[in-house]
Coordinates of C-alpha atoms in Angstrom, one line a residue:
M16 CA -57.5 73.6 -118.8
S17 CA -58.0 70.5 -116.8
E18 CA -57.7 70.6 -113.3
E19 CA -57.9 66.8 -113.0
V20 CA -55.4 64.7 -110.6
F21 CA -54.4 61.6 -112.3
A22 CA -53.1 58.3 -110.6
R23 CA -50.5 57.3 -112.9
R24 CA -47.9 59.9 -113.9
S25 CA -48.3 59.8 -117.5
E26 CA -51.9 60.5 -117.8
N27 CA -50.7 64.2 -116.9
W28 CA -50.0 64.4 -120.3
F29 CA -52.0 61.8 -122.2
A30 CA -55.4 61.9 -120.4
L31 CA -55.8 65.6 -120.7
K32 CA -58.9 66.7 -122.6
D33 CA -57.7 70.1 -123.5
K34 CA -55.2 71.6 -125.9
H35 CA -52.2 70.3 -124.0
G36 CA -53.5 66.7 -124.0
F37 CA -54.1 67.1 -127.9
I38 CA -50.7 68.4 -128.4
Y39 CA -49.1 65.7 -126.5
R40 CA -51.1 62.9 -128.0
E41 CA -51.4 64.2 -131.6
R42 CA -47.7 64.5 -132.1
L43 CA -47.0 60.9 -131.2
R44 CA -49.7 59.7 -133.4
N45 CA -47.4 60.5 -136.1
Q46 CA -45.6 57.6 -135.3
G47 CA -48.5 55.4 -136.3
Y48 CA -49.9 54.6 -132.7
A49 CA -53.6 53.5 -132.3
P50 CA -55.6 55.7 -130.2
D51 CA -56.0 53.3 -127.4
V52 CA -52.3 53.2 -126.4
F53 CA -52.9 56.4 -124.7
I54 CA -55.5 55.3 -122.5
N55 CA -54.9 53.0 -119.2
K56 CA -51.6 51.9 -120.3
P57 CA -48.3 52.6 -118.1
V58 CA -45.8 54.5 -120.1
I59 CA -42.2 52.7 -119.9
G60 CA -39.2 54.7 -121.1
I61 CA -36.5 52.6 -122.4
A62 CA -33.1 54.4 -121.9
S63 CA -31.0 53.2 -124.4
T64 CA -26.9 53.9 -124.7
W65 CA -26.9 52.2 -127.9
S66 CA -24.1 54.0 -130.1
E67 CA -21.8 52.8 -132.9
L68 CA -19.1 55.0 -131.2
N69 CA -19.5 52.7 -128.1
P70 CA -18.7 49.0 -129.2
C71 CA -19.7 47.6 -126.0
N72 CA -23.2 48.9 -126.5
G73 CA -23.3 48.2 -130.1
H74 CA -26.1 45.6 -129.7
L75 CA -28.4 47.6 -127.3
N76 CA -30.9 48.4 -130.2
R77 CA -31.8 44.7 -130.4
V78 CA -32.1 44.5 -126.6
A79 CA -34.4 47.6 -126.5
E80 CA -36.8 45.5 -129.0
A81 CA -36.9 42.6 -126.9
V82 CA -37.9 44.7 -123.9
K83 CA -40.6 46.4 -126.0
R84 CA -42.2 43.0 -126.8
G85 CA -42.4 42.4 -123.0
V86 CA -43.8 45.9 -122.4
W87 CA -46.6 45.4 -124.9
E88 CA -47.2 42.2 -123.9
S89 CA -47.9 43.3 -120.6
G90 CA -50.1 46.1 -121.2
G91 CA -47.7 48.9 -121.4
F92 CA -46.6 51.3 -123.7
P93 CA -43.1 51.4 -124.5
L94 CA -41.1 54.6 -125.9
E95 CA -37.3 54.4 -126.4
F96 CA -35.4 57.2 -126.2
P97 CA -31.4 57.7 -126.5
A98 CA -29.0 58.5 -123.8
M99 CA -25.4 59.5 -123.9
S100 CA -23.3 56.7 -124.6
L101 CA -19.6 56.4 -122.9
G102 CA -17.3 54.3 -125.1
E103 CA -14.8 53.2 -122.7
P104 CA -12.3 52.0 -125.2
I105 CA -12.7 55.1 -127.5
M106 CA -13.5 58.6 -125.8
R107 CA -10.6 60.9 -124.5
P108 CA -9.7 62.1 -122.2
T109 CA -11.9 59.6 -120.2
T110 CA -15.2 58.5 -119.9
M111 CA -15.3 59.3 -116.3
L112 CA -15.3 62.9 -117.4
Y113 CA -18.6 62.5 -118.8
R114 CA -20.4 60.0 -116.3
N115 CA -21.8 62.8 -114.2
L116 CA -23.0 64.5 -117.4
L117 CA -25.2 61.2 -118.5
A118 CA -26.5 61.1 -114.9
M119 CA -27.7 64.6 -115.3
E120 CA -29.2 64.0 -118.8
A121 CA -30.8 60.9 -117.7
E122 CA -32.4 62.7 -114.8
E123 CA -33.7 65.6 -116.9
L124 CA -35.2 63.1 -119.6
I125 CA -36.8 60.6 -117.0
R126 CA -38.5 63.7 -115.3
A127 CA -39.3 65.9 -118.2
N128 CA -41.1 63.0 -120.2
P129 CA -44.7 61.1 -119.3
L130 CA -43.0 58.3 -117.9
D131 CA -44.3 55.9 -115.2
G132 CA -41.5 53.4 -115.1
V133 CA -37.8 53.3 -116.9
V134 CA -35.7 50.5 -118.2
L135 CA -32.0 51.3 -118.4
L136 CA -30.0 49.7 -121.4
A137 CA -26.3 49.8 -120.4
G138 CA -22.9 48.3 -120.8
C139 CA -19.3 49.2 -120.7
D140 CA -18.3 51.0 -117.5
K141 CA -19.7 54.4 -117.1
T142 CA -23.2 53.8 -118.5
P143 CA -24.7 51.6 -115.8
P144 CA -23.5 54.0 -112.9
G145 CA -24.5 57.2 -115.2
L146 CA -27.9 55.8 -115.7
L147 CA -28.5 54.6 -112.3
M148 CA -27.4 57.9 -110.5
G149 CA -29.9 59.8 -113.0
A150 CA -32.7 57.5 -112.3
A151 CA -32.3 57.4 -108.5
S152 CA -32.7 61.1 -108.5
V153 CA -36.3 60.9 -110.1
D154 CA -37.3 57.4 -108.3
L155 CA -39.6 56.0 -110.4
P156 CA -39.8 51.9 -110.8
T157 CA -36.5 51.3 -112.3
L158 CA -35.0 48.3 -113.9
M159 CA -31.7 47.7 -115.5
I160 CA -30.3 45.5 -118.1
T161 CA -26.6 45.3 -119.0
G162 CA -25.6 44.2 -122.3
G163 CA -23.4 41.3 -121.5
P164 CA -19.8 40.4 -121.8
M165 CA -18.3 39.4 -125.2
L166 CA -17.4 35.7 -126.2
N167 CA -14.0 34.4 -125.2
G168 CA -10.9 35.5 -127.0
R169 CA -8.8 33.2 -128.7
Y170 CA -5.4 33.4 -129.9
Q171 CA -3.0 30.6 -131.0
G172 CA -5.1 27.9 -129.1
K173 CA -5.1 30.2 -126.0
T174 CA -7.7 32.0 -123.9
L175 CA -7.5 36.1 -124.3
G176 CA -9.3 38.1 -121.8
S177 CA -10.3 41.4 -123.6
G178 CA -8.9 44.5 -121.6
T179 CA -6.4 42.3 -119.5
A180 CA -4.6 40.8 -122.3
V181 CA -3.6 44.3 -123.6
W182 CA -1.7 45.1 -120.1
K183 CA 0.2 41.8 -120.2
Y184 CA 1.1 41.9 -124.0
S185 CA 1.9 45.6 -124.2
E186 CA 4.3 45.0 -121.6
E187 CA 6.3 41.9 -123.4
L188 CA 6.2 43.9 -126.7
R189 CA 8.2 46.8 -124.7
A190 CA 10.5 44.2 -123.4
G191 CA 11.1 42.5 -126.7
K192 CA 9.5 39.2 -125.9
M193 CA 6.5 39.8 -128.7
T194 CA 6.9 41.1 -132.1
I195 CA 4.8 43.9 -133.3
E196 CA 3.0 41.5 -135.9
E197 CA 1.9 39.2 -133.3
F198 CA 0.5 42.1 -130.9
F199 CA -1.7 43.4 -134.0
A200 CA -2.7 40.0 -134.8
M201 CA -4.3 39.6 -131.0
E202 CA -6.8 42.5 -131.8
S203 CA -9.4 40.8 -133.7
C204 CA -9.0 37.4 -131.6
S205 CA -9.5 39.2 -128.1
A206 CA -12.8 41.0 -129.2
R207 CA -14.8 38.7 -131.3
S208 CA -18.4 39.4 -130.9
N209 CA -20.9 42.2 -129.5
G210 CA -20.4 42.8 -125.6
S211 CA -18.1 44.5 -123.2
C212 CA -14.8 43.1 -121.8
M213 CA -15.2 39.4 -120.8
T214 CA -12.8 39.6 -117.8
M215 CA -13.9 40.8 -114.6
G216 CA -13.3 44.6 -115.5
T217 CA -15.3 47.2 -114.4
A218 CA -18.1 46.4 -117.0
S219 CA -18.6 43.0 -115.7
T220 CA -18.2 44.3 -112.4
M221 CA -21.0 47.0 -112.7
A222 CA -23.3 44.2 -114.3
C223 CA -22.7 42.0 -111.3
V224 CA -23.1 44.9 -109.1
T225 CA -26.7 45.9 -110.4
E226 CA -27.7 42.6 -109.9
A227 CA -26.4 42.4 -106.4
L228 CA -28.1 45.8 -105.7
G229 CA -31.4 44.2 -106.8
V230 CA -32.1 46.4 -109.9
Q231 CA -31.2 43.9 -112.6
L232 CA -33.0 40.5 -112.7
P233 CA -31.5 37.7 -111.1
G234 CA -29.0 35.5 -113.1
S235 CA -28.7 38.3 -116.2
A236 CA -25.5 39.8 -115.3
A237 CA -23.1 37.1 -116.7
I238 CA -25.2 36.2 -120.0
P239 CA -22.9 36.7 -122.8
A240 CA -24.3 39.5 -125.3
V241 CA -24.7 37.3 -128.3
D242 CA -26.2 34.7 -126.0
A243 CA -30.0 34.3 -127.0
R244 CA -30.9 34.1 -123.3
R245 CA -29.6 38.0 -123.4
Y246 CA -32.6 38.8 -125.2
S247 CA -35.0 36.4 -123.5
T248 CA -34.1 37.9 -120.0
S249 CA -34.8 41.5 -121.8
H250 CA -38.1 40.3 -123.1
E251 CA -38.8 39.2 -119.3
A252 CA -37.5 42.5 -118.0
G253 CA -40.2 44.4 -120.5
R254 CA -43.0 42.3 -118.8
R255 CA -41.5 43.1 -115.3
I256 CA -41.4 47.0 -115.5
V257 CA -45.0 47.2 -116.2
Q258 CA -45.9 45.1 -113.1
M259 CA -43.3 46.9 -110.9
V260 CA -45.3 50.3 -111.9
H261 CA -48.8 48.6 -111.0
E262 CA -47.0 47.9 -107.8
D263 CA -45.4 51.1 -107.2
Q264 CA -41.9 49.7 -106.8
R265 CA -39.7 52.8 -106.7
L266 CA -36.2 52.6 -107.0
S267 CA -36.0 53.9 -103.3
K268 CA -37.7 50.4 -102.5
V269 CA -34.6 48.6 -103.9
L270 CA -31.8 50.6 -103.1
T271 CA -31.6 50.4 -99.6
R272 CA -28.7 50.5 -97.2
E273 CA -28.9 46.9 -97.2
A274 CA -28.7 46.6 -100.9
F275 CA -25.5 48.4 -100.9
E276 CA -24.1 46.4 -98.3
N277 CA -25.0 43.0 -100.2
A278 CA -23.4 44.9 -103.3
I279 CA -20.1 45.5 -101.5
R280 CA -20.0 41.8 -100.2
V281 CA -20.6 40.5 -103.8
N282 CA -17.9 42.9 -105.4
A283 CA -15.5 41.3 -102.9
A284 CA -16.5 37.8 -103.4
I285 CA -16.3 38.3 -107.4
G286 CA -12.8 40.2 -106.9
G287 CA -14.5 43.1 -108.6
S288 CA -13.1 46.6 -110.0
T289 CA -12.0 49.3 -107.6
N290 CA -14.1 51.4 -109.8
A291 CA -17.3 49.8 -108.3
V292 CA -16.2 52.1 -105.0
V293 CA -16.7 55.4 -106.6
H294 CA -19.6 54.5 -108.6
L295 CA -21.7 53.0 -105.8
L296 CA -20.6 56.0 -103.3
A297 CA -22.0 58.1 -105.9
I298 CA -25.5 56.0 -106.4
A299 CA -25.8 55.9 -102.8
G300 CA -25.6 59.8 -102.5
R301 CA -28.5 60.3 -105.3
I302 CA -31.0 57.7 -103.4
G303 CA -30.0 59.2 -100.1
V304 CA -28.2 56.0 -98.4
K305 CA -25.6 56.9 -96.1
L306 CA -22.4 54.9 -97.3
E307 CA -18.8 55.7 -96.6
L308 CA -15.4 54.7 -98.1
D309 CA -14.6 52.5 -94.8
D310 CA -17.7 50.6 -95.7
F311 CA -16.0 48.9 -98.5
D312 CA -13.1 47.6 -96.1
R313 CA -15.2 46.8 -93.2
L314 CA -17.8 44.8 -95.1
A315 CA -15.3 42.9 -97.4
R316 CA -12.7 41.8 -94.6
D317 CA -14.5 38.4 -93.9
V318 CA -15.5 37.8 -97.7
P319 CA -13.3 35.5 -99.7
V320 CA -13.0 35.8 -103.4
L321 CA -14.7 33.1 -105.1
L322 CA -14.4 33.6 -108.7
N323 CA -11.2 32.2 -110.5
L324 CA -11.5 35.0 -113.3
M325 CA -9.1 37.2 -115.2
P326 CA -7.7 39.5 -114.2
S327 CA -7.0 37.8 -110.7
G328 CA -7.7 34.4 -112.0
K329 CA -7.5 32.3 -115.6
Y330 CA -11.3 32.0 -116.6
L331 CA -13.7 34.6 -118.3
M332 CA -17.3 35.8 -118.1
E333 CA -18.4 33.0 -120.6
E334 CA -17.4 30.3 -118.2
F335 CA -19.0 32.1 -115.1
F336 CA -22.4 32.2 -116.8
D337 CA -22.1 28.5 -117.7
A338 CA -21.0 27.7 -114.3
G339 CA -24.2 29.1 -112.7
G340 CA -23.6 32.9 -112.8
L341 CA -23.7 35.6 -109.8
P342 CA -26.7 33.7 -108.3
V343 CA -24.4 30.8 -107.3
V344 CA -21.7 33.3 -105.7
M345 CA -24.6 34.8 -103.6
K346 CA -26.0 31.6 -102.7
E347 CA -22.3 30.8 -101.3
I348 CA -22.0 33.7 -99.5
E349 CA -25.5 33.8 -98.4
S350 CA -24.9 33.9 -94.9
L351 CA -23.2 37.1 -95.4
L352 CA -25.9 38.9 -97.2
H353 CA -29.4 40.4 -96.4
T354 CA -31.4 37.9 -97.9
D355 CA -34.7 39.6 -97.0
H356 CA -34.0 42.3 -99.2
I357 CA -36.6 42.9 -102.2
T358 CA -35.5 43.2 -105.7
V359 CA -36.7 44.3 -109.1
S360 CA -38.2 40.6 -109.5
G361 CA -40.6 40.9 -106.9
K362 CA -38.9 38.6 -104.7
T363 CA -36.2 38.6 -102.1
V364 CA -32.7 38.0 -102.5
A365 CA -33.4 34.4 -100.6
E366 CA -35.9 33.5 -103.1
N367 CA -33.8 34.6 -106.1
I368 CA -31.1 32.4 -105.2
A369 CA -32.8 29.5 -103.7
N370 CA -32.1 27.1 -106.5
A371 CA -28.8 28.4 -107.4
K372 CA -26.1 25.6 -108.4
S373 CA -22.5 25.5 -109.3
W374 CA -21.7 23.7 -112.1
N375 CA -18.1 24.2 -112.1
D376 CA -16.5 24.5 -108.7
D377 CA -13.1 25.4 -110.4
V378 CA -14.8 28.9 -111.7
I379 CA -16.9 29.7 -108.9
T380 CA -15.0 28.1 -106.3
P381 CA -17.0 27.3 -102.9
M382 CA -17.0 29.2 -99.5
A383 CA -14.8 26.1 -97.9
K384 CA -12.4 26.1 -100.2
P385 CA -12.0 29.5 -102.0
F386 CA -10.2 30.9 -104.8
Q387 CA -8.6 33.5 -102.5
K388 CA -8.8 33.7 -98.7
A389 CA -11.0 36.3 -97.0
G390 CA -10.0 39.8 -97.1
S391 CA -8.6 39.5 -100.7
G392 CA -10.6 42.1 -102.2
I393 CA -10.7 45.8 -102.0
V394 CA -8.8 47.4 -99.0
V395 CA -9.1 51.1 -97.9
V396 CA -5.7 52.8 -96.7
R397 CA -5.4 55.8 -94.8
G398 CA -2.4 58.0 -93.5
S399 CA -0.5 61.2 -94.0
L400 CA -0.4 60.5 -97.8
A401 CA -4.2 59.7 -98.0
P402 CA -5.9 61.3 -95.1
N403 CA -9.4 60.7 -96.7
G404 CA -8.1 57.3 -98.0
A405 CA -7.3 55.5 -101.0
V406 CA -7.9 52.1 -102.3
L407 CA -5.9 49.1 -103.4
K408 CA -7.2 45.7 -104.8
I409 CA -5.2 42.8 -103.1
S410 CA -6.4 39.9 -105.2
A411 CA -4.7 41.9 -108.4
A412 CA -1.1 42.9 -106.3
T413 CA 1.7 41.2 -105.5
P414 CA 2.0 39.7 -102.2
S415 CA 5.4 40.6 -101.2
L416 CA 4.8 44.3 -102.0
L417 CA 1.8 44.6 -99.7
Q418 CA 4.3 45.7 -96.9
H419 CA 6.8 47.9 -98.8
R420 CA 8.7 51.0 -98.0
G421 CA 10.6 52.9 -100.8
V422 CA 11.7 55.9 -102.4
A423 CA 9.4 57.9 -104.3
M424 CA 9.8 59.0 -108.0
V425 CA 7.3 61.6 -108.6
F426 CA 5.7 62.7 -111.8
D427 CA 3.2 65.5 -112.2
R428 CA 1.7 64.3 -115.6
I429 CA 1.3 60.6 -117.2
E430 CA 3.0 62.0 -120.5
E431 CA 6.0 62.9 -118.5
Y432 CA 6.5 59.7 -117.1
L433 CA 5.6 57.8 -120.5
E434 CA 8.4 60.2 -121.9
V435 CA 11.0 58.5 -119.7
A436 CA 9.9 55.0 -118.9
D437 CA 11.8 53.5 -121.5
D438 CA 15.0 55.3 -120.8
P439 CA 18.1 52.8 -119.9
D440 CA 19.3 55.3 -117.6
L441 CA 16.2 56.0 -115.4
D442 CA 17.4 56.3 -112.1
V443 CA 14.7 53.5 -110.8
T444 CA 15.3 50.3 -108.6
P445 CA 12.4 47.4 -108.0
D446 CA 12.1 49.2 -104.7
T447 CA 11.3 52.6 -106.0
V448 CA 7.6 53.6 -105.7
L449 CA 6.0 55.2 -108.7
V450 CA 4.0 58.4 -107.8
L451 CA 1.7 60.2 -110.1
R452 CA -0.5 63.1 -109.4
N453 CA -3.0 65.5 -111.1
A454 CA -4.7 62.6 -112.4
G455 CA -7.7 62.8 -110.0
P456 CA -11.2 64.0 -110.6
M457 CA -9.9 67.8 -110.6
G458 CA -6.5 67.5 -111.8
Y459 CA -7.1 65.5 -115.2
P460 CA -10.0 66.9 -115.2
G461 CA -12.1 63.6 -114.9
F462 CA -10.3 60.9 -113.0
P463 CA -8.6 58.7 -115.8
E464 CA -7.3 55.2 -115.6
V465 CA -3.6 55.8 -115.7
G466 CA -2.7 54.6 -112.1
N467 CA -1.5 51.5 -113.2
M468 CA 1.5 53.1 -114.9
P469 CA 3.5 50.7 -117.0
L470 CA 6.4 49.4 -115.4
P471 CA 9.8 51.1 -116.6
K472 CA 11.4 49.0 -119.3
K473 CA 14.8 48.6 -117.0
I474 CA 12.6 46.9 -114.6
L475 CA 10.8 44.9 -117.1
E476 CA 14.1 43.8 -118.5
M477 CA 15.2 42.7 -115.1
G478 CA 12.3 39.9 -115.1
I479 CA 10.1 41.9 -112.5
T480 CA 6.8 42.6 -113.2
D481 CA 5.3 44.5 -110.5
M482 CA 6.3 47.5 -108.5
V483 CA 4.2 49.8 -105.9
R484 CA 2.6 52.8 -107.7
V485 CA 0.6 55.6 -105.8
S486 CA -1.7 58.0 -107.6
D487 CA -5.0 59.9 -107.2
A488 CA -6.0 58.3 -110.6
R489 CA -8.2 55.0 -111.1
M490 CA -7.2 51.9 -113.2
S491 CA -9.2 49.8 -115.5
G492 CA -11.0 46.9 -113.8
T493 CA -9.1 44.6 -116.3
A494 CA -5.8 45.7 -114.8
Y495 CA -3.4 44.3 -112.1
G496 CA -0.8 45.3 -110.0
T497 CA 0.1 46.6 -106.4
V498 CA -1.6 49.9 -107.4
V499 CA -2.7 52.4 -104.6
L500 CA -5.4 54.4 -106.4
H501 CA -8.0 57.3 -105.4
V502 CA -5.7 59.0 -103.1
S503 CA -7.9 61.7 -101.5
P504 CA -7.6 64.6 -101.3
E505 CA -6.1 64.4 -104.6
G506 CA -3.0 66.4 -105.9
A507 CA -4.9 69.1 -107.6
A508 CA -6.9 69.9 -104.6
G509 CA -3.7 70.5 -102.5
G510 CA -3.7 67.3 -100.8
P511 CA -0.4 65.7 -99.4
L512 CA 0.0 63.9 -102.7
A513 CA 0.8 67.3 -104.1
L514 CA 3.7 68.0 -101.6
V515 CA 5.8 64.6 -102.4
E516 CA 9.1 65.1 -104.0
N517 CA 11.8 62.7 -105.6
G518 CA 13.5 61.0 -102.6
D519 CA 10.9 60.9 -99.8
E520 CA 10.3 57.7 -98.3
I521 CA 6.7 56.2 -98.6
E522 CA 5.3 53.3 -96.8
L523 CA 2.6 50.9 -97.8
D524 CA 1.2 48.9 -95.1
V525 CA -1.7 46.9 -96.1
A526 CA -2.2 44.8 -93.1
N527 CA -2.5 47.8 -91.0
R528 CA -4.4 49.8 -93.8
S529 CA -1.8 52.6 -93.6
L530 CA -0.2 54.7 -96.3
T531 CA 2.6 56.8 -95.0
L532 CA 4.7 59.6 -96.4
H533 CA 7.6 59.8 -94.2
V534 CA 8.1 63.6 -94.2
S535 CA 8.0 65.8 -91.2
E536 CA 5.0 68.3 -90.8
E537 CA 7.2 70.9 -90.6
V538 CA 8.8 70.1 -94.1
L539 CA 5.6 69.7 -95.4
A540 CA 4.4 73.0 -94.1
E541 CA 7.0 74.7 -95.7
R542 CA 6.4 72.8 -99.3
R543 CA 2.9 73.9 -98.6
A544 CA 3.5 77.3 -98.7
K545 CA 5.3 77.3 -101.6
W546 CA 2.8 75.2 -103.7
S547 CA 0.0 76.6 -106.2
N548 CA -2.3 74.3 -108.2
P549 CA -0.3 73.7 -111.7
N550 CA -3.6 72.8 -113.3
P551 CA -5.4 75.8 -114.7
L552 CA -9.0 76.3 -114.8
P553 CA -10.5 75.2 -118.2
D554 CA -11.8 77.9 -120.5
R555 CA -15.5 76.9 -120.9
G556 CA -18.1 74.3 -121.1
W557 CA -18.6 70.9 -119.3
S558 CA -14.9 70.6 -118.3
R559 CA -15.0 74.0 -116.5
L560 CA -18.2 73.1 -114.7
Y561 CA -16.7 69.6 -113.9
V562 CA -13.7 70.9 -112.2
Q563 CA -15.7 73.5 -110.2
H564 CA -18.1 71.2 -108.7
V565 CA -17.1 67.5 -108.6
Q566 CA -16.5 66.1 -105.4
Q567 CA -13.4 63.9 -104.2
A568 CA -13.0 60.3 -104.8
H569 CA -14.0 59.2 -101.1
L570 CA -17.1 60.9 -101.9
G571 CA -18.1 59.1 -105.4
A572 CA -16.7 62.0 -107.4
D573 CA -20.3 63.0 -108.1
F574 CA -21.2 66.9 -108.4
D575 CA -21.8 68.7 -105.1
F576 CA -25.0 70.2 -106.5
L577 CA -26.4 66.8 -107.8
V578 CA -26.3 65.0 -104.7
G579 CA -29.9 63.9 -103.8
G580 CA -32.8 64.1 -106.1
S581 CA -35.6 66.3 -107.3
G582 CA -38.3 63.5 -107.3
S583 CA -40.7 62.6 -110.0
G584 CA -42.9 65.5 -110.0
I585 CA -44.9 66.7 -113.1
P586 CA -43.2 69.8 -114.7
R587 CA -45.1 73.0 -115.9
H588 CA -46.9 72.7 -119.1
S589 CA -44.6 73.7 -122.2
H590 CA -47.4 75.4 -124.2

């Protein structure tokens, strides 16, 4: 058996001159590869989340082909492999239940195979963070390509934002302002091409965030999925990953503390999804960067929202790309960024954005005249109801509700609320605070996007379109409203949310970053003594493992035993 030590990781498979090398090379030869592909060529793994069950990622097979062209061109050996695809619009009970499973699978696949570098093909909401978490725990040269947004939706001469339209028009349907025929007619009009939601939902947010982190080529996040430039930039990415291997530009050299600070500030400037918080915390935990929930509030306070995009504004990702894309946003907030941070392009942030120019100041507003003032992004509130914090997106909220005190109406399950939401006799007023629990990581399980509870029909018929809602759930990045999310500890973990009763007073004070349950400690102690977790431990499988090991939202909802990484060491032989 060979005792040789090789410079490149894949050579520990393909350069061996014994039975092991024979086995590793011989079986790949049945794919028709010439013998020289195993000699002195960096092996590039292309992790693809293509799936017909995930419409957002349904075109990633074509993206993979573009990447392969670039890899071959630069002297590499590309090998595509499938990774779990998490289709946000279709999977139940929630894709967040499976983000950690994708991360675990990606980590093990990357480490177990003869790879020197990795290109991650992702789209939709959970595949970018899931793949990046897994790759971070291995720490090879890594580059991400997101699939891009759909073309703008169009209906009766109006622009429709996929994801956002459904929240608005489903409420109009319930209020009797729209017919069911009109509602159905919108379906094909709002999703008319390959790609993910073209609003600034979680998919587009995570695409922009990965570019801001420096793990996606500059300018690529906003390219529409069906635009030819989506494929040409993927071709360039294939070339670049080979050079990254030669340069040993590992993921840990890109995902630094400075990178995460840039990403947080960019997320604020684009009016990004609250889901970015939980994903960035999890990715940071994998790569070993100390990141805390309060960083998202502290770093975003002096950042204005520059993007006039749905759900906060009126435009969509197609206009964002045409206006110059993310490099323009980063150029506008350049003074707030770590511009000497190195990225997967091989260049610094400053070099990447040096020539960025806005072509539409109404879409990407300038710092001097922003779409929304500084501090309008994500805020972190704490208090007796959320000792470990909760989040709220100001740009999606109603200003008059950011300081609010009201009586709680509590629901233990989202289904329990939906059963009574249309009841005309529901004892609810516009000042009521709707409270939902048992929808956090442990409680559902899986942390679903049900925090933006639809308003009671009684309230909608008054012409009111927003109420304060508080929960341990998440909400879609395409959604809007004065919605306090990710309350930690969650109800199922025995947090204060579990002890709230109908009629309790809750006070939200965003200016002072507080969320207060106005119930005495003595009363809460009495309630706690009587409390028991209403959520039984799942019988078996992934859900059981998930509930036993998932961390709370303020830590990123990763598994406690997956934080950190095991590196890219060479596993033992298989034969």
